[in-house]
């Protein structure tokens, strides 16, 4: 199966996980699990950092090994994706200035920022791969679709947080 096909298969599964649910932490945990399990040979950390108070991201639901609790605006790949307001693909984390290393196993990374229906920043989806240069435009498109779907269904839950 191609990556495109893998993401196409994931979409209905993720819709099923989210529809009608009101438990935001549970939804984010299940979405990170579904993504993580879809690519077990590549993804070793799959999860969310959430915008809490001020200019900081706070560790949210994830799958994988222990990770740092907070990331300031503009710092690391996550803080940079927030600052730049776009998906960032880092082919080699060692070449990314200011990369925050949570595990030496991480070789490449993709971070997708999340916005609610009022365009307010909510956090990021962060995925680390054990492979160098592992993320391409199929991952970007697929993961941005997953996040668009997630935010369509959970904007109100983020706003009530
Ligand atoms: N590498 C991230 C930090 C989070 S961990 O990868 C789980 C960054 O530079 O923002």
PDB file of C-alpha atoms and ligand atoms in Angstrom:
ATOM      1  CA  UNK A   1       0.000   0.000   0.000  1.00  0.00           C
ATOM      2  CA  UNK A   2       1.241   3.496  -0.771  1.00  0.00           C
ATOM      3  CA  UNK A   3       1.333   6.178   1.918  1.00  0.00           C
ATOM      4  CA  UNK A   4      -1.521   7.983   0.146  1.00  0.00           C
ATOM      5  CA  UNK A   5      -3.614   4.807   0.382  1.00  0.00           C
ATOM      6  CA  UNK A   6      -2.658   4.312   4.018  1.00  0.00           C
ATOM      7  CA  UNK A   7      -3.866   7.819   4.888  1.00  0.00           C
ATOM      8  CA  UNK A   8      -7.028   7.344   2.797  1.00  0.00           C
ATOM      9  CA  UNK A   9      -7.775   4.240   4.873  1.00  0.00           C
ATOM     10  CA  UNK A  10      -7.096   6.065   8.129  1.00  0.00           C
ATOM     11  CA  UNK A  11      -9.564   8.909   7.505  1.00  0.00           C
ATOM     12  CA  UNK A  12     -12.807   6.931   8.009  1.00  0.00           C
ATOM     13  CA  UNK A  13     -11.280   5.199  11.038  1.00  0.00           C
ATOM     14  CA  UNK A  14     -10.492   8.563  12.598  1.00  0.00           C
ATOM     15  CA  UNK A  15     -13.963   9.935  11.775  1.00  0.00           C
ATOM     16  CA  UNK A  16     -15.400   6.923  13.595  1.00  0.00           C
ATOM     17  CA  UNK A  17     -13.200   7.601  16.628  1.00  0.00           C
ATOM     18  CA  UNK A  18     -14.218  11.258  16.912  1.00  0.00           C
ATOM     19  CA  UNK A  19     -17.915  11.423  15.897  1.00  0.00           C
ATOM     20  CA  UNK A  20     -20.222  12.136  18.788  1.00  0.00           C
ATOM     21  CA  UNK A  21     -17.476  12.068  21.432  1.00  0.00           C
ATOM     22  CA  UNK A  22     -17.089  14.930  23.898  1.00  0.00           C
ATOM     23  CA  UNK A  23     -14.031  13.768  25.840  1.00  0.00           C
ATOM     24  CA  UNK A  24     -11.268  15.889  24.305  1.00  0.00           C
ATOM     25  CA  UNK A  25      -8.350  14.177  26.063  1.00  0.00           C
ATOM     26  CA  UNK A  26      -9.771  10.782  25.074  1.00  0.00           C
ATOM     27  CA  UNK A  27     -10.209  11.848  21.447  1.00  0.00           C
ATOM     28  CA  UNK A  28      -6.647  13.167  21.220  1.00  0.00           C
ATOM     29  CA  UNK A  29      -5.318  10.001  22.860  1.00  0.00           C
ATOM     30  CA  UNK A  30      -7.192   7.787  20.393  1.00  0.00           C
ATOM     31  CA  UNK A  31      -6.162   9.853  17.361  1.00  0.00           C
ATOM     32  CA  UNK A  32      -2.502   9.650  18.419  1.00  0.00           C
ATOM     33  CA  UNK A  33      -2.888   5.874  18.909  1.00  0.00           C
ATOM     34  CA  UNK A  34      -4.561   5.379  15.509  1.00  0.00           C
ATOM     35  CA  UNK A  35      -1.806   7.351  13.744  1.00  0.00           C
ATOM     36  CA  UNK A  36       0.958   5.625  15.681  1.00  0.00           C
ATOM     37  CA  UNK A  37      -0.416   2.148  14.949  1.00  0.00           C
ATOM     38  CA  UNK A  38      -0.862   2.936  11.255  1.00  0.00           C
ATOM     39  CA  UNK A  39       2.889   3.391  10.748  1.00  0.00           C
ATOM     40  CA  UNK A  40       4.588   1.232  13.431  1.00  0.00           C
ATOM     41  CA  UNK A  41       7.780   0.765  11.434  1.00  0.00           C
ATOM     42  CA  UNK A  42       8.307   4.522  11.092  1.00  0.00           C
ATOM     43  CA  UNK A  43       6.695   6.503  13.914  1.00  0.00           C
ATOM     44  CA  UNK A  44       8.190   6.189  17.377  1.00  0.00           C
ATOM     45  CA  UNK A  45       6.585   9.274  18.934  1.00  0.00           C
ATOM     46  CA  UNK A  46       3.143  10.515  17.890  1.00  0.00           C
ATOM     47  CA  UNK A  47       1.264  13.065  19.926  1.00  0.00           C
ATOM     48  CA  UNK A  48      -0.003  16.499  20.759  1.00  0.00           C
ATOM     49  CA  UNK A  49       1.369  19.610  22.416  1.00  0.00           C
ATOM     50  CA  UNK A  50      -1.479  21.902  23.445  1.00  0.00           C
ATOM     51  CA  UNK A  51      -1.620  25.661  23.795  1.00  0.00           C
ATOM     52  CA  UNK A  52      -2.502  26.284  27.406  1.00  0.00           C
ATOM     53  CA  UNK A  53      -1.735  29.711  28.883  1.00  0.00           C
ATOM     54  CA  UNK A  54       0.522  32.406  27.468  1.00  0.00           C
ATOM     55  CA  UNK A  55       3.167  31.579  24.930  1.00  0.00           C
ATOM     56  CA  UNK A  56       3.799  27.947  25.782  1.00  0.00           C
ATOM     57  CA  UNK A  57       2.910  24.515  24.478  1.00  0.00           C
ATOM     58  CA  UNK A  58       2.136  21.853  27.036  1.00  0.00           C
ATOM     59  CA  UNK A  59       2.530  18.078  26.618  1.00  0.00           C
ATOM     60  CA  UNK A  60      -0.777  16.435  25.646  1.00  0.00           C
ATOM     61  CA  UNK A  61      -1.887  12.876  24.831  1.00  0.00           C
ATOM     62  CA  UNK A  62       0.735  10.869  22.964  1.00  0.00           C
ATOM     63  CA  UNK A  63       2.090   7.423  22.086  1.00  0.00           C
ATOM     64  CA  UNK A  64       5.771   6.704  22.549  1.00  0.00           C
ATOM     65  CA  UNK A  65       8.483   7.405  25.066  1.00  0.00           C
ATOM     66  CA  UNK A  66       8.580  10.128  27.740  1.00  0.00           C
ATOM     67  CA  UNK A  67       8.766  13.688  26.445  1.00  0.00           C
ATOM     68  CA  UNK A  68       9.399  17.221  27.670  1.00  0.00           C
ATOM     69  CA  UNK A  69       6.460  18.990  29.341  1.00  0.00           C
ATOM     70  CA  UNK A  70       6.604  22.423  27.785  1.00  0.00           C
ATOM     71  CA  UNK A  71       7.892  24.148  24.682  1.00  0.00           C
ATOM     72  CA  UNK A  72       8.011  27.957  24.379  1.00  0.00           C
ATOM     73  CA  UNK A  73       6.772  29.887  21.316  1.00  0.00           C
ATOM     74  CA  UNK A  74       9.446  29.873  18.594  1.00  0.00           C
ATOM     75  CA  UNK A  75      11.494  27.092  20.247  1.00  0.00           C
ATOM     76  CA  UNK A  76      12.116  23.634  18.828  1.00  0.00           C
ATOM     77  CA  UNK A  77      10.308  22.327  15.781  1.00  0.00           C
ATOM     78  CA  UNK A  78       6.939  22.597  17.578  1.00  0.00           C
ATOM     79  CA  UNK A  79       7.422  26.221  18.648  1.00  0.00           C
ATOM     80  CA  UNK A  80       8.694  27.140  15.178  1.00  0.00           C
ATOM     81  CA  UNK A  81       5.647  25.556  13.458  1.00  0.00           C
ATOM     82  CA  UNK A  82       3.471  27.651  15.811  1.00  0.00           C
ATOM     83  CA  UNK A  83       5.496  30.814  15.081  1.00  0.00           C
ATOM     84  CA  UNK A  84       5.388  30.255  11.319  1.00  0.00           C
ATOM     85  CA  UNK A  85       1.780  29.017  11.265  1.00  0.00           C
ATOM     86  CA  UNK A  86       2.503  26.151   8.908  1.00  0.00           C
ATOM     87  CA  UNK A  87       3.465  22.492   8.776  1.00  0.00           C
ATOM     88  CA  UNK A  88       7.193  21.938   9.197  1.00  0.00           C
ATOM     89  CA  UNK A  89       9.049  18.896   7.899  1.00  0.00           C
ATOM     90  CA  UNK A  90      12.541  18.410   9.327  1.00  0.00           C
ATOM     91  CA  UNK A  91      14.444  15.771   7.303  1.00  0.00           C
ATOM     92  CA  UNK A  92      17.346  15.625   9.783  1.00  0.00           C
ATOM     93  CA  UNK A  93      16.678  16.813  13.331  1.00  0.00           C
ATOM     94  CA  UNK A  94      20.405  17.219  13.989  1.00  0.00           C
ATOM     95  CA  UNK A  95      20.522  19.889  11.297  1.00  0.00           C
ATOM     96  CA  UNK A  96      17.602  21.875  12.749  1.00  0.00           C
ATOM     97  CA  UNK A  97      18.829  24.773  14.907  1.00  0.00           C
ATOM     98  CA  UNK A  98      17.143  24.645  18.329  1.00  0.00           C
ATOM     99  CA  UNK A  99      15.643  21.179  17.878  1.00  0.00           C
ATOM    100  CA  UNK A 100      14.479  19.871  21.264  1.00  0.00           C
ATOM    101  CA  UNK A 101      15.682  16.276  21.571  1.00  0.00           C
ATOM    102  CA  UNK A 102      13.436  14.069  23.690  1.00  0.00           C
ATOM    103  CA  UNK A 103      15.072  10.883  22.420  1.00  0.00           C
ATOM    104  CA  UNK A 104      18.229  10.142  20.469  1.00  0.00           C
ATOM    105  CA  UNK A 105      16.124   7.751  18.371  1.00  0.00           C
ATOM    106  CA  UNK A 106      14.404  10.660  16.631  1.00  0.00           C
ATOM    107  CA  UNK A 107      15.945  11.282  13.213  1.00  0.00           C
ATOM    108  CA  UNK A 108      13.266  13.249  11.356  1.00  0.00           C
ATOM    109  CA  UNK A 109      10.097  15.042  12.367  1.00  0.00           C
ATOM    110  CA  UNK A 110       6.859  16.619  11.136  1.00  0.00           C
ATOM    111  CA  UNK A 111       4.776  19.165  13.057  1.00  0.00           C
ATOM    112  CA  UNK A 112       1.266  20.269  12.006  1.00  0.00           C
ATOM    113  CA  UNK A 113      -0.262  23.320  13.744  1.00  0.00           C
ATOM    114  CA  UNK A 114      -3.928  23.166  14.804  1.00  0.00           C
ATOM    115  CA  UNK A 115      -6.496  25.976  14.697  1.00  0.00           C
ATOM    116  CA  UNK A 116     -10.133  26.049  15.827  1.00  0.00           C
ATOM    117  CA  UNK A 117     -13.075  27.339  13.775  1.00  0.00           C
ATOM    118  CA  UNK A 118     -12.248  30.940  14.840  1.00  0.00           C
ATOM    119  CA  UNK A 119      -8.657  30.494  13.632  1.00  0.00           C
ATOM    120  CA  UNK A 120      -7.360  30.479  17.199  1.00  0.00           C
ATOM    121  CA  UNK A 121      -4.210  28.424  17.672  1.00  0.00           C
ATOM    122  CA  UNK A 122      -4.875  25.264  19.757  1.00  0.00           C
ATOM    123  CA  UNK A 123      -1.623  23.286  19.620  1.00  0.00           C
ATOM    124  CA  UNK A 124       0.341  21.000  17.334  1.00  0.00           C
ATOM    125  CA  UNK A 125       0.487  17.403  16.184  1.00  0.00           C
ATOM    126  CA  UNK A 126       4.108  16.247  16.431  1.00  0.00           C
ATOM    127  CA  UNK A 127       5.436  13.019  14.904  1.00  0.00           C
ATOM    128  CA  UNK A 128       9.004  11.726  15.165  1.00  0.00           C
ATOM    129  CA  UNK A 129      10.418   8.996  12.955  1.00  0.00           C
ATOM    130  CA  UNK A 130      13.350   6.697  13.597  1.00  0.00           C
ATOM    131  CA  UNK A 131      14.258   7.121   9.923  1.00  0.00           C
ATOM    132  CA  UNK A 132      16.196   9.957   8.412  1.00  0.00           C
ATOM    133  CA  UNK A 133      14.291  12.077   5.863  1.00  0.00           C
ATOM    134  CA  UNK A 134      11.118  10.070   6.415  1.00  0.00           C
ATOM    135  CA  UNK A 135       8.353  12.636   5.805  1.00  0.00           C
ATOM    136  CA  UNK A 136       7.164  13.717   2.376  1.00  0.00           C
ATOM    137  CA  UNK A 137       4.222  15.625   0.891  1.00  0.00           C
ATOM    138  CA  UNK A 138       1.955  12.563   1.178  1.00  0.00           C
ATOM    139  CA  UNK A 139       2.496  12.641   4.951  1.00  0.00           C
ATOM    140  CA  UNK A 140       1.943  16.401   5.016  1.00  0.00           C
ATOM    141  CA  UNK A 141      -1.319  16.136   3.022  1.00  0.00           C
ATOM    142  CA  UNK A 142      -2.552  13.104   4.960  1.00  0.00           C
ATOM    143  CA  UNK A 143      -1.771  14.534   8.392  1.00  0.00           C
ATOM    144  CA  UNK A 144      -3.174  17.974   7.519  1.00  0.00           C
ATOM    145  CA  UNK A 145      -6.407  16.220   6.493  1.00  0.00           C
ATOM    146  CA  UNK A 146      -6.504  14.341   9.781  1.00  0.00           C
ATOM    147  CA  UNK A 147      -5.984  17.595  11.703  1.00  0.00           C
ATOM    148  CA  UNK A 148      -8.608  19.470   9.631  1.00  0.00           C
ATOM    149  CA  UNK A 149     -11.087  16.709  10.424  1.00  0.00           C
ATOM    150  CA  UNK A 150     -10.145  16.649  14.087  1.00  0.00           C
ATOM    151  CA  UNK A 151     -10.535  20.416  14.411  1.00  0.00           C
ATOM    152  CA  UNK A 152     -13.900  20.409  12.585  1.00  0.00           C
ATOM    153  CA  UNK A 153     -15.227  17.995  15.170  1.00  0.00           C
ATOM    154  CA  UNK A 154     -13.520  19.358  18.295  1.00  0.00           C
ATOM    155  CA  UNK A 155     -13.342  23.161  17.898  1.00  0.00           C
ATOM    156  CA  UNK A 156     -16.152  23.588  20.433  1.00  0.00           C
ATOM    157  CA  UNK A 157     -14.390  21.271  22.902  1.00  0.00           C
ATOM    158  CA  UNK A 158     -11.163  23.256  22.600  1.00  0.00           C
ATOM    159  CA  UNK A 159     -13.122  26.497  23.089  1.00  0.00           C
ATOM    160  CA  UNK A 160     -14.735  25.154  26.295  1.00  0.00           C
ATOM    161  CA  UNK A 161     -11.400  24.003  27.722  1.00  0.00           C
TER     162      UNK A 161
HETATM  163  N1  LIG B   1      11.399  17.568  18.945  1.00  0.00           N
HETATM  164  C1  LIG B   1      10.352  18.456  19.391  1.00  0.00           C
HETATM  165  C2  LIG B   1      10.090  18.302  20.870  1.00  0.00           C
HETATM  166  C3  LIG B   1       9.066  17.297  21.211  1.00  0.00           C
HETATM  167  S1  LIG B   1       9.540  15.706  21.021  1.00  0.00           S
HETATM  168  O1  LIG B   1       9.957  15.426  19.661  1.00  0.00           O
HETATM  169  C4  LIG B   1       8.383  14.636  21.486  1.00  0.00           C
HETATM  170  C5  LIG B   1      10.728  19.894  19.042  1.00  0.00           C
HETATM  171  O2  LIG B   1      11.882  20.177  18.669  1.00  0.00           O
HETATM  172  O3  LIG B   1       9.859  20.765  19.149  1.00  0.00           O
END
